[in-house]
Short mmCIF file of C-alpha atoms in Angstrom, two decimals:
data_model
loop_
_atom_site.label_atom_id
_atom_site.label_comp_id
_atom_site.label_asym_id
_atom_site.label_seq_id
_atom_site.Cartn_x
_atom_site.Cartn_y
_atom_site.Cartn_z
CA UNK A 6 34.09 141.21 42.76
CA UNK A 7 36.34 138.41 43.04
CA UNK A 8 40.54 139.16 42.43
CA UNK A 9 41.35 135.44 42.43
CA UNK A 10 42.95 134.15 38.72
CA UNK A 11 40.05 131.15 38.38
CA UNK A 12 40.68 128.32 36.18
CA UNK A 13 38.65 129.21 34.34
CA UNK A 14 36.95 132.96 34.17
CA UNK A 15 33.28 131.87 32.56
CA UNK A 16 32.81 129.69 35.75
CA UNK A 17 30.91 131.31 39.02
CA UNK A 18 32.34 128.43 41.36
CA UNK A 19 30.19 128.43 44.50
CA UNK A 20 32.36 128.95 48.21
CA UNK A 21 33.33 126.19 50.10
CA UNK A 22 32.75 126.73 53.86
CA UNK A 23 32.97 123.33 55.37
CA UNK A 24 34.00 119.92 55.21
CA UNK A 25 32.19 116.45 57.19
CA UNK A 26 33.84 113.51 55.85
CA UNK A 27 33.16 112.94 52.54
CA UNK A 28 31.38 115.87 51.61
CA UNK A 29 32.22 118.73 51.31
CA UNK A 30 29.69 122.06 52.12
CA UNK A 31 29.42 125.82 50.75
CA UNK A 32 27.83 128.61 51.99
CA UNK A 33 24.19 128.11 51.04
CA UNK A 34 24.24 125.35 52.71
CA UNK A 35 24.58 122.43 50.00
CA UNK A 36 26.55 119.23 50.49
CA UNK A 37 28.16 117.94 48.22
CA UNK A 38 29.84 114.60 48.03
CA UNK A 39 32.95 114.49 47.61
CA UNK A 40 34.11 111.03 44.92
CA UNK A 41 36.78 112.41 43.77
CA UNK A 42 38.14 113.36 46.09
CA UNK A 43 39.20 116.82 44.68
CA UNK A 44 42.03 115.42 42.31
CA UNK A 45 42.64 112.30 43.95
CA UNK A 46 43.95 114.18 46.81
CA UNK A 47 41.12 113.72 50.42
CA UNK A 48 41.68 110.75 50.57
CA UNK A 49 40.82 111.26 54.97
CA UNK A 50 37.90 113.29 53.93
CA UNK A 51 37.48 117.05 55.25
CA UNK A 52 38.12 118.27 58.91
CA UNK A 53 39.37 115.17 60.28
CA UNK A 54 39.99 116.28 63.83
CA UNK A 55 44.06 114.48 63.80
CA UNK A 56 45.64 115.52 60.98
CA UNK A 57 43.79 119.44 62.25
CA UNK A 58 46.09 119.01 65.50
CA UNK A 59 49.02 117.69 64.27
CA UNK A 60 49.60 120.81 62.03
CA UNK A 61 48.25 123.02 64.85
CA UNK A 62 50.52 121.43 67.20
CA UNK A 63 53.14 122.40 65.05
CA UNK A 64 52.33 125.76 64.10
CA UNK A 65 52.96 126.12 67.60
CA UNK A 66 56.69 124.65 67.91
CA UNK A 67 57.74 126.16 64.95
CA UNK A 68 55.81 126.99 61.37
CA UNK A 69 58.84 127.53 58.71
CA UNK A 70 62.61 126.77 58.87
CA UNK A 71 64.55 127.49 55.42
CA UNK A 72 66.00 123.64 54.42
CA UNK A 73 69.35 125.87 53.71
CA UNK A 74 69.72 126.27 56.95
CA UNK A 75 67.70 123.66 59.02
CA UNK A 76 66.24 119.88 59.47
CA UNK A 77 62.59 120.04 61.21
CA UNK A 78 61.64 116.75 63.32
CA UNK A 79 58.40 116.01 61.38
CA UNK A 80 60.50 116.24 58.01
CA UNK A 81 63.13 113.21 59.55
CA UNK A 82 60.10 111.26 61.24
CA UNK A 83 58.19 111.65 57.90
CA UNK A 84 61.15 110.59 55.62
CA UNK A 85 61.57 107.59 58.57
CA UNK A 86 58.20 106.81 57.98
CA UNK A 87 58.06 107.18 54.34
CA UNK A 88 60.99 104.83 53.40
CA UNK A 89 60.91 102.29 56.42
CA UNK A 90 57.48 101.25 54.06
CA UNK A 91 58.89 101.88 50.57
CA UNK A 92 59.44 99.38 47.57
CA UNK A 93 63.14 98.23 47.00
CA UNK A 94 65.96 100.30 47.34
CA UNK A 95 64.47 103.72 47.76
CA UNK A 96 66.61 105.60 50.81
CA UNK A 97 66.52 109.21 50.62
CA UNK A 98 62.99 111.42 50.09
CA UNK A 99 63.45 114.84 49.19
CA UNK A 100 60.60 117.34 49.63
CA UNK A 101 58.64 119.60 47.42
CA UNK A 102 55.13 121.37 47.13
CA UNK A 103 53.06 118.96 45.00
CA UNK A 104 52.94 116.92 42.67
CA UNK A 105 54.57 118.80 39.14
CA UNK A 106 57.48 119.67 41.54
CA UNK A 107 58.10 115.85 42.24
CA UNK A 108 58.25 115.21 38.90
CA UNK A 109 60.54 117.76 37.96
CA UNK A 110 63.43 117.22 41.14
CA UNK A 111 62.94 113.68 39.51
CA UNK A 112 63.90 114.61 35.71
CA UNK A 113 66.55 116.25 36.98
CA UNK A 114 67.59 114.62 39.68
CA UNK A 115 67.86 111.67 36.57
CA UNK A 116 70.40 113.90 34.61
CA UNK A 117 72.70 115.19 37.07
CA UNK A 118 73.27 111.33 38.27
CA UNK A 119 74.57 110.31 34.88
CA UNK A 120 76.42 113.94 34.52
CA UNK A 121 78.11 112.76 38.03
CA UNK A 122 78.48 109.20 36.81
CA UNK A 123 80.62 110.43 33.67
CA UNK A 124 78.03 110.21 31.28
CA UNK A 125 76.24 113.48 30.12
CA UNK A 126 75.47 112.01 26.82
CA UNK A 127 72.35 110.79 28.86
CA UNK A 128 70.17 113.43 28.55
CA UNK A 129 67.15 112.25 26.61
CA UNK A 130 64.13 110.97 28.43
CA UNK A 131 61.13 108.09 27.11
CA UNK A 132 57.84 107.94 28.54
CA UNK A 133 54.34 107.57 26.99
CA UNK A 134 51.10 109.26 25.29
CA UNK A 135 48.66 109.72 27.82
CA UNK A 136 49.92 110.14 30.45
CA UNK A 137 49.96 113.18 32.80
CA UNK A 138 53.62 114.71 35.24
CA UNK A 139 52.00 117.50 35.89
CA UNK A 140 52.47 121.61 34.50
CA UNK A 141 55.52 123.02 34.67
CA UNK A 142 57.30 122.85 31.37
CA UNK A 143 59.48 120.45 32.54
CA UNK A 144 56.92 118.01 33.76
CA UNK A 145 54.84 119.22 31.00
CA UNK A 146 57.53 117.82 28.18
CA UNK A 147 57.46 114.35 29.84
CA UNK A 148 53.21 114.86 29.97
CA UNK A 149 51.42 113.26 27.23
CA UNK A 150 48.38 115.17 27.68
CA UNK A 151 48.23 116.91 24.39
CA UNK A 152 45.23 119.24 25.18
CA UNK A 153 47.43 120.70 28.50
CA UNK A 154 50.62 120.14 25.84
CA UNK A 155 49.50 122.29 22.79
CA UNK A 156 49.61 125.88 23.04
CA UNK A 157 53.04 125.58 24.93
CA UNK A 158 55.13 123.15 22.29
CA UNK A 159 57.24 125.59 21.27
CA UNK A 160 58.50 125.76 24.95
CA UNK A 161 58.55 121.77 25.55
CA UNK A 162 61.88 119.63 25.78
CA UNK A 163 62.46 117.03 23.58
CA UNK A 164 60.89 113.67 24.93
CA UNK A 165 59.64 110.83 22.92
CA UNK A 166 56.49 109.11 23.94
CA UNK A 167 56.35 105.60 23.04
CA UNK A 168 52.66 104.09 23.34
CA UNK A 169 50.44 102.87 26.96
CA UNK A 170 49.72 100.16 28.19
CA UNK A 171 46.14 100.32 26.89
CA UNK A 172 44.00 97.21 26.54
CA UNK A 173 41.14 98.04 26.49
CA UNK A 174 41.75 100.40 23.48
CA UNK A 175 44.93 97.89 22.34
CA UNK A 176 44.89 94.24 22.85
CA UNK A 177 44.40 92.64 19.07
CA UNK A 178 41.56 90.72 19.21
CA UNK A 179 42.09 86.89 20.47
CA UNK A 180 45.47 88.71 22.25
CA UNK A 181 45.58 87.44 26.14
CA UNK A 182 46.40 89.86 28.92
CA UNK A 183 49.98 88.54 29.76
CA UNK A 184 51.04 89.12 26.05
CA UNK A 185 49.84 92.25 25.40
CA UNK A 186 51.47 93.43 28.58
CA UNK A 187 54.54 91.81 27.04
CA UNK A 188 54.05 93.37 23.77
CA UNK A 189 53.06 96.92 25.17
CA UNK A 190 56.12 96.98 27.09
CA UNK A 191 58.62 95.82 23.99
CA UNK A 192 57.52 99.46 23.05
CA UNK A 193 60.25 100.68 25.56
CA UNK A 194 62.97 98.35 23.78
CA UNK A 195 62.10 99.46 20.60
CA UNK A 196 62.13 103.01 21.21
CA UNK A 197 65.95 102.46 23.29
CA UNK A 198 67.40 101.14 19.89
CA UNK A 199 66.16 103.42 17.84
CA UNK A 200 67.31 107.12 19.74
CA UNK A 201 70.37 104.33 21.20
CA UNK A 202 70.32 103.43 24.60
CA UNK A 203 73.77 105.26 25.63
CA UNK A 204 71.82 108.64 24.99
CA UNK A 205 68.96 107.89 27.11
CA UNK A 206 68.59 108.74 31.71
CA UNK A 207 65.03 107.21 32.38
CA UNK A 208 61.57 106.20 31.14
CA UNK A 209 58.84 107.66 33.00
CA UNK A 210 55.16 106.08 33.93
CA UNK A 211 52.48 106.18 35.96
CA UNK A 212 51.67 102.58 37.51
CA UNK A 213 48.22 102.92 37.10
CA UNK A 214 47.34 106.27 34.82
CA UNK A 215 45.32 108.57 36.10
CA UNK A 216 43.47 112.15 34.54
CA UNK A 217 44.21 112.18 31.35
CA UNK A 218 43.31 108.83 30.13
CA UNK A 219 40.89 107.68 33.56
CA UNK A 220 43.28 104.78 36.14
CA UNK A 221 44.02 102.84 32.88
CA UNK A 222 45.43 99.90 34.50
CA UNK A 223 49.12 98.08 33.34
CA UNK A 224 48.24 94.20 32.45
CA UNK A 225 50.04 91.50 34.21
CA UNK A 226 53.69 91.18 33.85
CA UNK A 227 54.13 94.76 31.67
CA UNK A 228 56.40 96.92 34.62
CA UNK A 229 58.32 93.72 35.35
CA UNK A 230 58.97 93.45 32.08
CA UNK A 231 59.29 97.60 31.72
CA UNK A 232 62.26 97.06 34.58
CA UNK A 233 63.83 93.98 33.15
CA UNK A 234 63.96 96.54 29.98
CA UNK A 235 65.48 99.42 32.09
CA UNK A 236 68.16 96.97 34.13
CA UNK A 237 69.11 95.65 30.76
CA UNK A 238 70.00 98.85 29.41
CA UNK A 239 71.30 100.68 32.61
CA UNK A 240 68.47 102.84 32.06
CA UNK A 241 66.73 104.31 34.95
CA UNK A 242 62.87 103.56 36.36
CA UNK A 243 60.73 106.89 37.44
CA UNK A 244 57.03 105.93 38.70
CA UNK A 245 55.11 108.93 39.27
CA UNK A 246 52.69 107.57 41.70
CA UNK A 247 51.32 111.16 42.37
CA UNK A 248 47.20 110.63 41.84
CA UNK A 249 47.85 106.82 42.09
CA UNK A 250 50.08 106.09 45.50
CA UNK A 251 50.03 106.79 49.15
CA UNK A 252 47.19 103.83 49.69
CA UNK A 253 44.97 104.70 46.51
CA UNK A 254 45.25 101.89 45.09
CA UNK A 255 44.96 99.01 47.60
CA UNK A 256 49.28 99.38 48.68
CA UNK A 257 50.57 102.13 49.60
CA UNK A 258 52.96 102.26 46.54
CA UNK A 259 51.30 102.10 43.93
CA UNK A 260 53.91 99.76 41.99
CA UNK A 261 53.88 97.21 45.09
CA UNK A 262 51.41 95.46 43.23
CA UNK A 263 52.85 95.34 40.22
CA UNK A 264 56.45 93.10 41.96
CA UNK A 265 58.57 96.16 40.89
CA UNK A 266 60.68 99.12 42.22
CA UNK A 267 61.74 101.65 40.72
CA UNK A 268 64.94 104.22 41.11
CA UNK A 269 63.12 107.24 41.60
CA UNK A 270 59.51 107.81 42.62
CA UNK A 271 57.41 111.07 43.33
CA UNK A 272 54.49 110.70 45.32
CA UNK A 273 52.16 113.82 46.80
CA UNK A 274 48.03 114.35 46.55
CA UNK A 275 47.09 111.67 49.32
CA UNK A 276 50.83 112.30 51.18
CA UNK A 277 48.83 115.84 52.45
CA UNK A 278 45.21 114.63 52.21
CA UNK A 279 44.56 118.37 51.38
CA UNK A 280 45.78 119.91 54.65
CA UNK A 281 48.90 120.94 53.97
CA UNK A 282 50.75 120.93 50.41
CA UNK A 283 52.94 118.80 49.77
CA UNK A 284 54.83 116.00 47.61
CA UNK A 285 58.28 113.99 47.77
CA UNK A 286 61.12 112.41 45.45
CA UNK A 287 61.83 109.24 47.11
CA UNK A 288 65.63 107.62 45.24
CA UNK A 289 67.97 104.65 45.74
CA UNK A 290 70.36 104.56 48.23
CA UNK A 291 72.87 103.97 44.72
CA UNK A 292 71.78 107.42 43.32
CA UNK A 293 72.10 109.62 46.54
CA UNK A 294 74.75 108.60 47.30
CA UNK A 295 77.22 109.06 43.18
CA UNK A 296 75.26 112.77 44.61
CA UNK A 297 77.32 112.29 47.78
CA UNK A 298 80.55 110.80 45.85
CA UNK A 299 80.78 113.61 43.42
CA UNK A 300 79.93 117.22 44.06
CA UNK A 301 77.72 116.85 47.01
CA UNK A 302 74.78 118.81 45.95
CA UNK A 303 71.90 118.79 44.33
CA UNK A 304 71.74 121.46 41.75
CA UNK A 305 67.61 122.35 42.62
CA UNK A 306 65.77 123.61 44.96
CA UNK A 307 62.76 125.31 46.18
CA UNK A 308 62.40 127.85 49.33
CA UNK A 309 59.28 125.46 50.77
CA UNK A 310 61.38 122.31 50.48
CA UNK A 311 60.82 120.33 53.71
CA UNK A 312 58.41 123.26 55.08
CA UNK A 313 57.91 121.78 58.48
CA UNK A 314 54.79 122.41 59.14
CA UNK A 315 53.52 120.45 55.42
CA UNK A 316 55.49 117.21 56.48
CA UNK A 317 53.88 117.31 59.97
CA UNK A 318 50.56 117.20 58.70
CA UNK A 319 52.27 114.50 55.58
CA UNK A 320 53.91 112.31 58.31
CA UNK A 321 50.45 112.48 60.59
CA UNK A 322 48.31 111.18 57.16
CA UNK A 323 50.45 108.50 56.57
CA UNK A 324 50.47 107.42 60.08
CA UNK A 325 46.74 107.57 59.94
CA UNK A 326 46.42 105.88 56.36
CA UNK A 327 48.97 102.58 58.56
CA UNK A 328 47.72 103.41 61.89
CA UNK A 329 43.88 102.88 61.63
CA UNK A 330 43.82 100.04 58.83
CA UNK A 331 42.96 101.88 55.43
CA UNK A 332 44.79 100.14 53.05
CA UNK A 333 42.43 96.34 53.85
CA UNK A 334 39.58 99.32 53.78
CA UNK A 335 40.43 100.74 50.60
CA UNK A 336 40.40 97.24 49.22
CA UNK A 337 37.18 96.18 50.84
CA UNK A 338 35.53 99.45 49.89
CA UNK A 339 37.53 99.27 46.67
CA UNK A 340 35.39 95.76 45.60
CA UNK A 341 32.59 97.03 46.75
CA UNK A 342 32.64 100.68 44.36
CA UNK A 343 33.70 97.94 41.58
CA UNK A 344 30.77 95.45 42.23
CA UNK A 345 28.36 98.87 42.62
CA UNK A 346 29.65 99.95 39.29
CA UNK A 347 29.46 96.90 37.27
CA UNK A 348 25.37 96.46 38.64
CA UNK A 349 24.75 99.81 37.19
CA UNK A 350 26.58 100.31 34.64
CA UNK A 351 27.83 97.36 32.90
CA UNK A 352 25.84 96.79 30.23
CA UNK A 353 25.20 100.41 29.57
CA UNK A 354 24.98 100.91 26.26
CA UNK A 355 27.16 104.22 26.27
CA UNK A 356 30.27 102.80 29.15
CA UNK A 357 32.71 101.12 27.05
CA UNK A 358 34.96 100.32 29.77
CA UNK A 359 35.22 100.15 33.90
CA UNK A 360 38.81 99.90 35.13
CA UNK A 361 40.78 100.58 37.83
CA UNK A 362 42.40 99.01 41.73
CA UNK A 363 41.14 100.06 45.18
CA UNK A 364 39.40 103.41 45.28
CA UNK A 365 40.38 104.46 41.92
CA UNK A 366 38.23 103.87 38.82
CA UNK A 367 37.49 105.32 35.41
CA UNK A 368 34.23 104.57 33.93
CA UNK A 369 35.15 105.26 29.54
CA UNK A 370 32.19 106.80 28.07
CA UNK A 371 31.56 105.67 24.32
CA UNK A 372 29.46 106.51 21.82
CA UNK A 373 28.79 102.43 20.74
CA UNK A 374 29.71 100.02 22.91
CA UNK A 375 30.15 97.78 20.38
CA UNK A 376 31.96 99.50 18.46
CA UNK A 377 34.22 101.48 20.83
CA UNK A 378 33.44 104.22 18.69
CA UNK A 379 33.82 107.67 20.81
CA UNK A 380 31.54 110.39 21.86
CA UNK A 381 32.13 113.56 18.50
CA UNK A 382 34.42 115.69 21.12
CA UNK A 383 32.27 118.69 19.77
CA UNK A 384 29.59 117.72 22.81
CA UNK A 385 31.42 117.98 25.80
CA UNK A 386 30.41 114.85 27.06
CA UNK A 387 33.24 114.65 29.92
CA UNK A 388 32.26 119.12 30.58
CA UNK A 389 28.13 118.17 31.04
CA UNK A 390 28.77 115.29 33.14
CA UNK A 391 30.52 117.33 35.51
CA UNK A 392 28.18 119.82 35.46
CA UNK A 393 25.20 117.38 35.99
CA UNK A 394 27.08 115.75 39.14
CA UNK A 395 27.85 118.88 40.28
CA UNK A 396 24.46 119.77 40.18
CA UNK A 397 22.72 116.80 41.76
CA UNK A 398 25.18 117.30 44.99
CA UNK A 399 28.82 115.30 43.55
CA UNK A 400 32.28 115.79 42.76
CA UNK A 401 33.68 113.72 40.09
CA UNK A 402 36.76 114.20 37.98
CA UNK A 403 35.47 113.82 34.09
CA UNK A 404 38.04 114.25 31.62
CA UNK A 405 37.75 114.00 27.41
CA UNK A 406 40.32 113.51 25.48
CA UNK A 407 41.09 109.86 27.12
CA UNK A 408 42.52 107.70 23.56
CA UNK A 409 44.53 110.80 21.87
CA UNK A 410 44.28 114.05 23.43
CA UNK A 411 41.09 115.17 21.81
CA UNK A 412 38.45 111.82 21.50
CA UNK A 413 37.21 110.17 24.19
CA UNK A 414 35.75 110.92 27.39
CA UNK A 415 35.67 109.04 30.79
CA UNK A 416 34.91 109.75 34.64
CA UNK A 417 37.29 109.36 37.31
CA UNK A 418 36.52 108.05 40.84
CA UNK A 419 39.04 109.01 43.59
CA UNK A 420 36.62 108.89 46.57
CA UNK A 421 38.39 109.43 50.12
CA UNK A 422 38.87 106.00 51.95
CA UNK A 423 36.57 106.71 54.68
CA UNK A 424 33.73 105.81 52.08
CA UNK A 425 30.68 104.45 53.63
CA UNK A 426 28.37 101.81 52.03
CA UNK A 427 25.73 103.99 52.09
CA UNK A 428 28.23 107.16 50.45
CA UNK A 429 28.79 103.74 47.74
CA UNK A 430 24.99 103.93 47.22
CA UNK A 431 24.73 107.45 46.68
CA UNK A 432 27.78 107.81 44.40
CA UNK A 433 26.56 105.27 42.19
CA UNK A 434 22.83 106.55 41.68
CA UNK A 435 23.92 110.22 41.34
CA UNK A 436 26.64 109.45 38.94
CA UNK A 437 24.06 107.49 37.02
CA UNK A 438 21.45 110.51 36.68
CA UNK A 439 24.59 112.69 35.99
CA UNK A 440 25.10 110.79 32.97
CA UNK A 441 21.93 110.50 31.26
CA UNK A 442 21.03 113.85 32.23
CA UNK A 443 24.64 114.77 29.82
CA UNK A 444 24.12 111.89 26.52
CA UNK A 445 20.52 112.06 26.74
#
């Protein structure tokens, strides 16, 4: 009998005992193509000798030193590497252990920034519906995943959620993508004027929405207009790249493709590629200097901030992404994945939308392609797809509640950057079988 508290008490998952590139291997010897990288984590695949060696070498040096007393060589080197490749005026790196901690730190830093600037009335955060920013109380408050939020409602902070940039569902007939992007962004200004911009500390969004809505890609010009609105009303822009960052969309930072830079950004998942738990919050020089010239103390912290072994893994992972030419590979393999999905599912009667960037793709499942009507939630389509795919030896990331937290189903794909053409074929073939078995 297991004493592990599992994600679901009625499931009895197999034991993972090995990894081989894009595959995971269970105790019975069955191989699973990891088409979602777990949760968009394993960007380098499994059992990467170079990353493992970097972790081992760090353990031989120093495994842990608390940041209340020390910094470490890998933490300093990783921060230098991230800032050298970061967009805009991002200048400082605050380490954490994962994505929820990163977004929590971002929210608290935004609040402290305004307090130290002498504007303590700025306490409101605006984010978007159908977003996901983590599972701590603060991060869950910021997120728009209604299913995850529901039972914790009385505990959550008062955060305003505007409509996402979701052109498949929200763009009007005859409206251009560009016009829709401007209209979608206008929701931020409308909300600022409703609550009073002088009361708002920040707007938080995922450049490409991840698991909650299935890789929603912003319309052209959307984030440029968002940046303009934030600048006009002196609001901080926080971009959550926990899932879509670190090369997942084809550039190291996802926001690069939208031509904008945030005041604060959050990264995790692909930063450690699964070899160590690590995340980070990056902030601008302006924000850091406000703290530096004020109290000098960011009133936050966790025991494992800047963990040397985790930082060594992160340094090895980011170096590998940059030095092995994996960013152009993500773009190239992403185009091949898009082509395969279009060929296989482009005219499928139950596939409403195919969307994504790089090796980050979503497939929205519908009951009726012409009307975009979703399946009845009681059918549990996404759960059936996940189960059928797993039986075929495919790990993917189906989710329900795509449209409003209750209705809609999608499958998210986020395979390792090293995925081969043959493995893209395997992914598509096995996913097609799983979808047919789930729907029929």
